[in-house]
Amino acid sequence: MKQIIDVKMTARNVDFSECKTDVLVVGIFSDAKKLDSLNAQLDKKLAGAIGRLIKLGDFKGAEKTSAIVYGNEKIGARRVLLVGLGEKDKATLDTIRKATAHAAKKSVEIKAKTVALALHNAFGRRFDLSAVGRASGEGAYFGSYQYDEYVTESQNGRLDSLKVELIEPDPGKLRELKKGLAVGSIIGRAQSYARTLTNRPGNVIYPATLAAAAKEAARGSKRLSCTVFDKKQMTAKGMGGVLAVGSGSQHEPRFIILKYNPANIRAANKLPVVALVGKAITFDSGGISIKPAANMEEMKLDKTGGIAVISTLKAAAELELPVRLYGLIPSAENLPGGSSYRPGDIINTFSGKTVEVQNTDAEGRMILCDALAYAVKQKCDVIIDIATLTGACMVALGTYKAGLMGNDNELIKQIQKASEDSGEKVWPMPSDDEYAEEMRSKIADLKNIGSKWGGACTAAAFLRQFVGDAKWAHLDIAGMDMFQNPTEYSAVGSSGFGVRLLTTYLMNLINNK
Ligand code: BES
Ligand code: MN
Ligand code: ZN
């Protein structure tokens, strides 16, 4: 099987024009009246080629656009890639992340072996340099990502690795940039790992193989441990929700527990114990309440939340974050069959609460409720769950922002801040008592669907019944799990959404932001 592109990242003190590389990447603002001094120097050596390109109107510096100018004997680079940064005042760190991703994607497309990133220089000292390094690292991984491990036909010689250098003419800036780049590379790699695991289909990734992947991830760090409950153990523990959803499949369900115990216990003691809970339905056919055939293949991505959690714990361990973490990933395959759970069934869940099933396609909440109750039992102070939970959330927010619900304003604000910092967008939505009322059953404690309206909010209100007194937030990422088509800065398929958001939340927690 083909390997995923291996990105190697470094930072180096070198002059733009002297840098030997296949692609030198520079940034241009759409509202700049003239080239900044570094770009102007480069343009001079290129005999004004950049200036002419801009003057002709072939490149305007708009976001999501780029243009290539070919190098000459006066510069070290074979090509100069101009990347649009949009309006100068509107630019954020996410502009750097996305522009870098765009450049990395273009570089892979033209089969470059080496890329020199200089676009951050357009910002001078406007942003914290380590944050710039981090965004660049994250962006380079994101943009160069491709999923082709099952394509056996010729890839037209796609390269196995890409060498990316962050180049910086000012040696005084290098240290901070490097620091950030190291962090960004860890997060970027974790996100690419998440995308590959998620892109793998349901015949390859099912609960047992997902559990094996989590174990493998834990083997990479002595601070990370992984315990997996199989069907028998879940039965003994009374995890009726996960068992019910998994009952129709030949692939039995699993309950995956990752635990991260940092070396720096003193620092961790000052912080809450955080549980990250992720939905991992390895394929969601809807079960007996079966889904229509159109686009059903996309439901292999219904494990995105769980994989975001595995990947975040992996990143947290590599970053040696001083915070105690649980990663709880209930995993099942939702299929119709002779042993499937059915509408009308009443399920005893791990919390002790009973749930009347009215729709087997509302399975995410059935597995999450067991994991949330498990987090409460472990006395976690903060619980954040992440799930491709409802089509209704997609109807409400489209494919641009994830729904954010919760029971604690401070936690909501922290996640909003992490969202701004990471570029993975969220939008607040309610989940209070009115919504919870819709989830009451006449013959059990709860039922698993509400009325026709507000489906994302009623689903969240259902989950809220299982978090006890913990501070809880819920991320509904149904619209965020994938790109249906390639974009200017991403390949088609899994987006790896959540890895940057959750890692950033944890890092901010440590830095008191
Ligand atoms: N996994 C789906 C939600 C989903 C839909 C994710 C589209 C990504 C894209 C979830 O399990 C589901 O089927 N939800 C139902 C709930 C309904 C039966 C109350 C839905 O949204 O239709
Ligand atoms: Mn479903
Ligand atoms: Zn689902």
XYZ file of C-alpha atoms and ligand atoms in Angstrom:
537
model
C 0.000 0.000 0.000
C 1.194 3.502 -0.816
C 2.463 5.599 2.003
C 1.091 9.012 2.815
C 3.337 11.957 1.897
C 5.990 12.348 4.550
C 6.451 16.032 5.376
C 9.792 17.093 6.830
C 9.881 20.558 8.333
C 12.705 22.826 9.411
C 13.386 26.554 9.800
C 16.493 28.251 8.424
C 18.117 31.632 8.381
C 18.661 32.477 4.718
C 18.019 35.285 2.273
C 14.999 34.863 0.001
C 16.886 35.128 -3.226
C 19.713 32.838 -2.190
C 17.538 29.976 -1.033
C 17.947 26.939 -3.271
C 14.550 25.293 -3.582
C 12.005 23.969 -6.044
C 9.391 26.462 -4.846
C 9.929 29.698 -2.965
C 6.632 30.867 -1.467
C 6.007 34.559 -0.861
C 2.843 36.322 0.268
C 1.128 39.314 -1.360
C -1.743 41.372 0.111
C -4.598 42.315 -2.195
C -4.611 45.941 -1.076
C -0.846 46.554 -1.094
C 0.105 49.540 -3.241
C 3.594 48.188 -3.860
C 5.706 45.171 -3.084
C 7.174 45.040 0.437
C 10.932 45.458 0.653
C 11.842 41.745 0.729
C 9.605 40.963 -2.222
C 10.886 44.049 -4.037
C 14.476 42.808 -3.668
C 13.453 39.472 -5.086
C 11.595 41.150 -7.939
C 14.654 43.186 -8.818
C 16.671 39.994 -9.284
C 13.844 38.603 -11.375
C 14.029 41.673 -13.598
C 10.599 42.877 -12.520
C 8.712 39.693 -13.414
C 6.577 39.809 -10.243
C 5.727 43.470 -10.771
C 4.679 42.830 -14.364
C 2.498 39.892 -13.419
C 0.676 42.014 -10.862
C 0.434 45.022 -13.162
C -1.158 42.916 -15.893
C -3.807 41.953 -13.377
C -3.033 38.225 -13.651
C -2.596 38.038 -9.900
C -4.415 40.291 -7.447
C -3.351 38.899 -4.086
C -6.828 37.581 -3.265
C -7.061 34.734 -0.768
C -7.220 31.239 -2.288
C -5.251 32.369 -5.354
C -1.637 32.031 -6.405
C 0.627 32.486 -9.397
C 3.986 31.084 -10.440
C 6.966 33.102 -11.636
C 9.960 31.125 -12.873
C 13.373 31.673 -11.363
C 16.510 32.780 -13.156
C 20.251 32.496 -12.558
C 20.144 35.379 -10.065
C 18.039 33.558 -7.530
C 18.396 30.124 -5.951
C 14.771 29.090 -6.411
C 13.464 27.304 -9.491
C 10.046 28.846 -9.035
C 8.513 31.634 -6.987
C 4.951 30.969 -5.902
C 3.041 34.150 -5.103
C 0.249 33.408 -2.674
C -2.642 35.812 -2.058
C -3.162 36.932 1.523
C -6.272 39.093 0.977
C -6.650 42.460 2.687
C -3.855 43.323 5.047
C -5.983 44.464 8.002
C -8.279 41.449 7.844
C -5.457 38.914 7.935
C -5.139 36.614 10.947
C -2.972 33.655 11.868
C -5.467 31.526 9.984
C -4.554 33.502 6.857
C -0.978 32.250 7.284
C -2.190 28.700 7.984
C -4.429 28.633 4.915
C -1.960 30.353 2.597
C 0.690 27.857 3.690
C -1.716 24.990 3.082
C -2.491 26.368 -0.367
C 1.219 26.627 -1.178
C 1.888 23.092 0.077
C -0.976 21.730 -2.008
C 0.276 23.481 -5.169
C 3.797 22.234 -4.478
C 2.613 18.638 -4.251
C 0.644 19.095 -7.467
C 3.730 20.228 -9.384
C 5.761 17.449 -7.748
C 8.165 19.746 -5.984
C 10.622 18.052 -3.661
C 11.496 21.123 -1.636
C 9.499 24.163 -0.603
C 10.798 27.309 1.071
C 8.104 29.214 2.927
C 8.631 32.930 3.219
C 5.065 34.190 3.235
C 5.080 34.917 6.949
C 7.574 37.693 6.277
C 4.766 39.836 4.858
C 3.481 40.201 8.438
C 6.656 41.514 10.057
C 6.163 41.294 13.814
C 2.389 41.593 13.743
C 1.846 38.143 15.241
C 3.644 36.224 17.951
C 6.453 34.493 16.063
C 6.007 31.135 17.711
C 2.298 31.242 16.781
C 3.364 32.014 13.207
C 5.701 29.018 13.205
C 2.948 26.839 14.572
C 0.361 27.971 12.007
C 2.905 27.386 9.229
C 3.585 23.852 10.430
C -0.098 23.036 10.716
C -0.796 24.524 7.288
C 2.021 22.685 5.525
C 0.748 19.324 6.750
C -2.841 20.188 6.014
C -2.262 21.346 2.445
C 0.130 18.601 1.373
C -2.178 15.868 2.648
C -3.528 13.388 0.119
C -5.232 10.074 0.595
C -4.243 7.525 -2.035
C -3.150 4.413 -0.199
C -5.522 2.231 -2.246
C -4.776 3.708 -5.652
C -2.678 1.091 -7.418
C -2.565 2.842 -10.796
C 0.318 5.138 -11.565
C 0.245 8.274 -9.464
C 2.232 10.049 -12.164
C 5.166 9.778 -9.857
C 3.751 11.416 -6.753
C 6.623 11.985 -4.386
C 6.802 10.161 -1.096
C 8.130 13.095 0.842
C 8.146 16.865 0.837
C 10.855 18.924 2.462
C 9.437 22.186 3.764
C 11.635 24.953 5.108
C 10.469 28.066 6.849
C 12.979 30.632 5.722
C 13.719 33.769 7.629
C 16.288 36.443 6.729
C 16.332 37.845 10.272
C 18.326 35.485 12.546
C 16.755 37.116 15.617
C 13.373 35.659 14.703
C 14.493 32.114 14.136
C 14.319 30.754 17.660
C 10.653 31.579 18.222
C 9.683 30.461 14.751
C 11.406 27.127 15.321
C 9.699 26.658 18.655
C 6.300 27.159 17.063
C 7.165 25.023 14.077
C 7.970 22.076 16.339
C 4.522 22.375 17.937
C 2.799 22.932 14.596
C 4.497 19.872 13.127
C 3.231 17.661 15.947
C -0.303 18.981 15.589
C -0.168 18.869 11.788
C 1.075 15.296 11.808
C -1.625 14.291 14.296
C -4.253 15.835 12.047
C -2.948 14.002 8.964
C -2.938 10.790 10.972
C -6.583 11.458 11.861
C -7.461 12.094 8.230
C -5.932 8.837 7.038
C -7.524 6.741 9.741
C -10.865 8.385 9.032
C -10.587 8.057 5.245
C -10.100 4.319 5.568
C -13.350 2.521 4.733
C -15.666 0.463 6.905
C -14.264 -2.870 5.724
C -10.853 -1.833 7.009
C -11.666 0.233 10.066
C -14.277 -1.362 12.311
C -14.362 -1.253 16.120
C -11.665 -3.919 16.622
C -9.233 -2.386 14.116
C -9.903 1.115 15.433
C -9.104 -0.179 18.916
C -5.903 -1.717 17.547
C -4.974 1.676 16.068
C -5.582 3.349 19.445
C -3.366 0.746 21.120
C -0.707 1.328 18.525
C -0.899 5.088 19.148
C -0.496 4.484 22.886
C 2.576 2.316 22.288
C 4.260 5.407 20.899
C 4.385 7.077 24.322
C 5.122 5.760 27.779
C 2.715 8.318 29.270
C -0.188 7.084 27.172
C -2.043 3.883 27.973
C -4.908 2.169 26.219
C -7.528 -0.204 27.580
C -10.182 -1.731 25.359
C -13.425 -3.317 26.541
C -14.842 -5.936 24.207
C -18.468 -7.051 24.031
C -18.143 -9.362 27.007
C -16.561 -6.691 29.206
C -19.108 -4.091 28.123
C -21.879 -6.532 28.954
C -20.432 -7.044 32.426
C -20.224 -3.282 32.912
C -23.726 -2.612 31.613
C -22.814 -0.441 28.645
C -26.183 -1.079 27.041
C -26.054 1.871 24.654
C -22.879 0.830 22.817
C -23.981 -2.810 22.831
C -27.400 -2.014 21.379
C -25.988 0.004 18.492
C -23.350 -2.622 17.746
C -25.700 -5.594 17.925
C -26.564 -5.726 14.211
C -23.012 -6.050 12.954
C -20.663 -9.015 12.628
C -18.000 -6.584 13.783
C -18.533 -6.392 17.523
C -18.394 -3.060 19.334
C -15.539 -1.835 21.501
C -15.125 0.763 24.229
C -11.697 2.380 23.896
C -10.076 4.148 26.837
C -6.926 6.170 26.357
C -5.328 7.640 29.429
C -2.611 10.236 29.454
C -0.707 10.815 32.691
C 1.787 13.646 32.301
C 5.286 13.543 33.777
C 4.780 16.943 35.374
C 2.185 16.004 38.004
C 2.659 19.242 39.996
C 1.573 21.337 37.033
C -1.231 18.889 36.207
C -2.599 19.057 39.731
C -3.476 22.714 39.163
C -5.563 21.822 36.146
C -8.855 19.982 35.762
C -8.940 16.336 34.708
C -10.263 16.485 31.163
C -12.206 13.770 29.373
C -12.426 13.941 25.605
C -15.250 11.771 24.344
C -15.538 10.973 20.631
C -18.210 9.198 18.631
C -16.725 6.379 16.575
C -19.411 4.761 14.479
C -17.230 3.012 11.910
C -20.134 2.899 9.479
C -23.602 4.348 9.953
C -26.204 2.756 7.678
C -28.925 3.978 10.026
C -29.628 0.404 11.139
C -33.253 -0.766 10.973
C -34.251 2.911 10.460
C -32.074 2.657 7.364
C -30.759 5.675 5.499
C -31.409 6.348 1.795
C -28.726 4.902 -0.528
C -27.511 8.240 -1.920
C -24.170 9.256 -0.396
C -24.393 6.541 2.234
C -20.688 5.820 1.634
C -19.925 9.110 3.393
C -21.049 7.469 6.616
C -17.673 5.754 6.880
C -16.706 9.190 8.246
C -19.046 8.789 11.216
C -15.967 7.841 13.260
C -14.422 11.309 12.874
C -15.071 12.445 16.461
C -13.523 9.347 18.012
C -10.473 9.577 15.773
C -10.089 13.288 16.603
C -9.888 12.221 20.258
C -7.290 9.490 19.612
C -5.214 11.938 17.563
C -5.484 14.704 20.151
C -4.218 12.415 22.892
C -1.376 11.374 20.632
C -0.487 15.048 20.064
C -0.876 15.886 23.772
C 1.557 13.102 24.665
C 4.081 14.228 22.043
C 3.764 17.813 23.271
C 4.144 16.534 26.845
C 1.238 18.700 27.967
C 0.989 18.828 31.771
C -2.699 17.910 31.990
C -4.417 14.675 32.949
C -6.476 13.343 30.095
C -8.958 10.629 29.277
C -9.847 9.783 25.720
C -13.093 7.813 25.649
C -14.108 6.368 22.319
C -17.213 4.183 22.144
C -17.129 2.387 18.814
C -19.743 0.372 16.948
C -20.975 -0.333 13.454
C -24.625 0.567 12.909
C -26.106 -2.056 10.578
C -29.522 -3.666 10.086
C -29.717 -7.397 10.708
C -31.399 -10.184 12.578
C -29.815 -9.174 15.841
C -30.046 -5.396 15.408
C -31.603 -3.176 18.005
C -34.970 -1.944 16.805
C -37.333 0.993 17.179
C -39.346 0.470 20.352
C -36.534 -1.259 22.246
C -35.811 0.037 25.733
C -32.114 0.082 26.582
C -30.465 0.074 30.008
C -27.545 2.437 29.669
C -24.334 2.573 31.719
C -25.635 5.510 33.776
C -28.647 3.492 34.960
C -31.018 5.623 32.891
C -33.300 3.810 30.457
C -33.756 4.948 26.857
C -36.594 4.145 24.489
C -35.285 3.799 20.935
C -37.550 5.498 18.433
C -35.049 5.692 15.619
C -32.005 3.441 15.266
C -30.318 6.113 13.148
C -30.044 8.329 16.238
C -27.264 5.984 17.348
C -24.544 8.486 18.173
C -26.237 9.608 21.364
C -26.843 5.962 22.308
C -23.105 5.242 22.403
C -22.056 8.653 23.725
C -24.350 8.472 26.743
C -22.403 5.463 28.034
C -19.068 7.196 27.496
C -20.232 10.425 29.160
C -21.464 8.493 32.178
C -18.158 6.642 32.246
C -16.288 9.993 32.331
C -18.463 11.093 35.262
C -17.627 7.855 37.035
C -13.921 8.566 36.591
C -14.543 11.929 38.291
C -13.440 14.014 35.332
C -13.917 17.738 35.954
C -14.343 18.722 32.336
C -15.972 16.632 29.608
C -15.854 17.613 25.967
C -17.547 15.388 23.447
C -17.125 15.579 19.710
C -19.448 13.825 17.305
C -20.837 13.771 13.780
C -24.156 13.752 15.545
C -26.970 15.326 13.539
C -27.853 16.256 9.988
C -29.854 19.028 11.667
C -26.647 20.735 12.763
C -25.526 20.728 9.145
C -28.832 22.248 8.095
C -28.391 24.965 10.723
C -24.721 25.877 10.239
C -23.722 24.483 6.866
C -20.247 23.128 6.356
C -18.378 26.075 7.834
C -18.854 25.856 11.576
C -19.428 23.161 14.165
C -22.259 23.473 16.688
C -21.088 24.183 20.231
C -23.372 23.411 23.191
C -22.646 23.076 26.876
C -23.540 23.711 30.490
C -20.713 26.022 31.529
C -20.064 29.521 30.167
C -16.383 29.553 30.984
C -15.789 26.292 29.150
C -17.789 27.536 26.145
C -15.652 30.683 26.059
C -12.445 28.644 26.275
C -13.547 26.543 23.329
C -14.488 29.646 21.363
C -11.022 31.035 22.037
C -9.428 27.742 20.931
C -11.560 27.940 17.808
C -10.229 31.413 16.971
C -6.661 30.299 17.565
C -6.921 27.044 15.633
C -9.063 28.195 12.712
C -11.518 25.329 13.332
C -14.740 27.250 13.636
C -17.587 26.733 16.092
C -20.883 28.473 16.748
C -22.842 28.453 20.022
C -26.219 26.728 20.127
C -28.650 26.001 22.990
C -29.394 22.692 24.706
C -31.371 23.713 27.817
C -34.516 22.422 29.520
C -37.041 23.130 26.761
C -35.071 20.898 24.438
C -34.551 18.297 27.134
C -38.324 18.050 27.658
C -38.724 16.770 24.118
C -36.475 13.858 24.969
C -38.671 12.478 27.738
C -40.259 9.125 27.047
C -43.660 7.984 28.318
C -42.383 4.500 29.051
C -38.673 5.036 29.864
C -36.510 7.822 31.311
C -35.617 9.198 27.898
C -36.238 8.552 24.205
C -33.620 8.955 21.547
C -35.336 11.408 19.201
C -37.207 14.699 19.669
C -39.667 16.509 17.440
C -39.089 17.555 13.853
C -37.401 20.796 14.902
C -34.106 21.745 16.500
C -32.581 18.302 16.071
C -29.031 19.402 16.921
C -30.234 21.034 20.143
C -32.439 18.156 21.287
C -29.593 15.703 20.624
C -27.295 17.841 22.793
C -30.000 18.113 25.456
C -30.151 14.305 25.506
C -26.396 14.073 26.099
C -26.626 16.726 28.801
C -28.654 14.281 30.919
C -25.565 12.092 31.311
C -22.861 14.513 32.444
C -23.833 14.967 36.092
C -22.128 17.966 37.669
C -19.162 17.996 35.322
C -18.441 21.006 33.154
C -19.469 19.809 29.751
C -19.273 20.958 26.162
C -20.511 19.232 23.045
C -19.244 19.716 19.511
C -21.588 18.628 16.722
C -19.264 18.266 13.742
C -21.681 16.623 11.280
C -20.995 19.284 8.626
C -17.282 19.463 9.296
C -16.027 15.926 8.879
C -15.170 16.129 5.201
C -14.591 18.140 2.067
C -16.944 16.885 -0.625
C -14.593 18.308 -3.258
C -10.972 19.391 -3.145
C -10.621 23.021 -2.061
C -7.849 25.565 -2.589
C -6.106 24.282 0.504
C -7.344 20.766 1.047
C -7.685 17.366 -0.545
C -11.113 15.756 -0.843
C -12.350 13.562 2.027
C -11.724 13.624 5.751
C -10.880 17.036 7.201
C -9.455 15.839 10.506
C -11.635 18.491 12.156
C -11.252 18.724 15.907
C -7.579 17.797 16.277
C -6.385 21.411 16.132
C -9.356 22.694 18.122
C -9.005 20.230 20.996
C -5.211 20.393 21.153
C -5.382 24.184 21.189
C -7.982 24.107 23.967
C -5.604 21.980 26.067
C -2.587 24.152 25.308
C -4.499 27.328 26.159
C -5.642 25.730 29.395
C -2.018 25.218 30.334
C -1.001 28.699 29.275
C -3.977 30.183 31.104
C -5.367 31.827 28.005
N -24.199 10.266 11.650
C -25.466 10.849 11.495
C -25.416 12.371 11.368
C -24.764 12.918 10.133
C -25.540 13.315 9.057
C -23.406 13.116 10.080
C -24.914 13.843 7.943
C -22.785 13.640 8.956
C -23.560 14.013 7.896
C -26.336 10.522 12.716
O -26.105 9.298 13.307
C -27.752 10.502 12.275
O -28.085 9.679 11.475
N -28.552 11.391 12.814
C -29.934 11.462 12.504
C -30.699 11.731 13.766
C -32.176 11.625 13.609
C -32.580 10.190 13.329
C -32.833 12.135 14.866
C -30.139 12.575 11.491
O -29.468 13.603 11.579
O -30.942 12.395 10.592
Mn -27.234 7.753 12.380
Zn -24.202 8.510 13.023
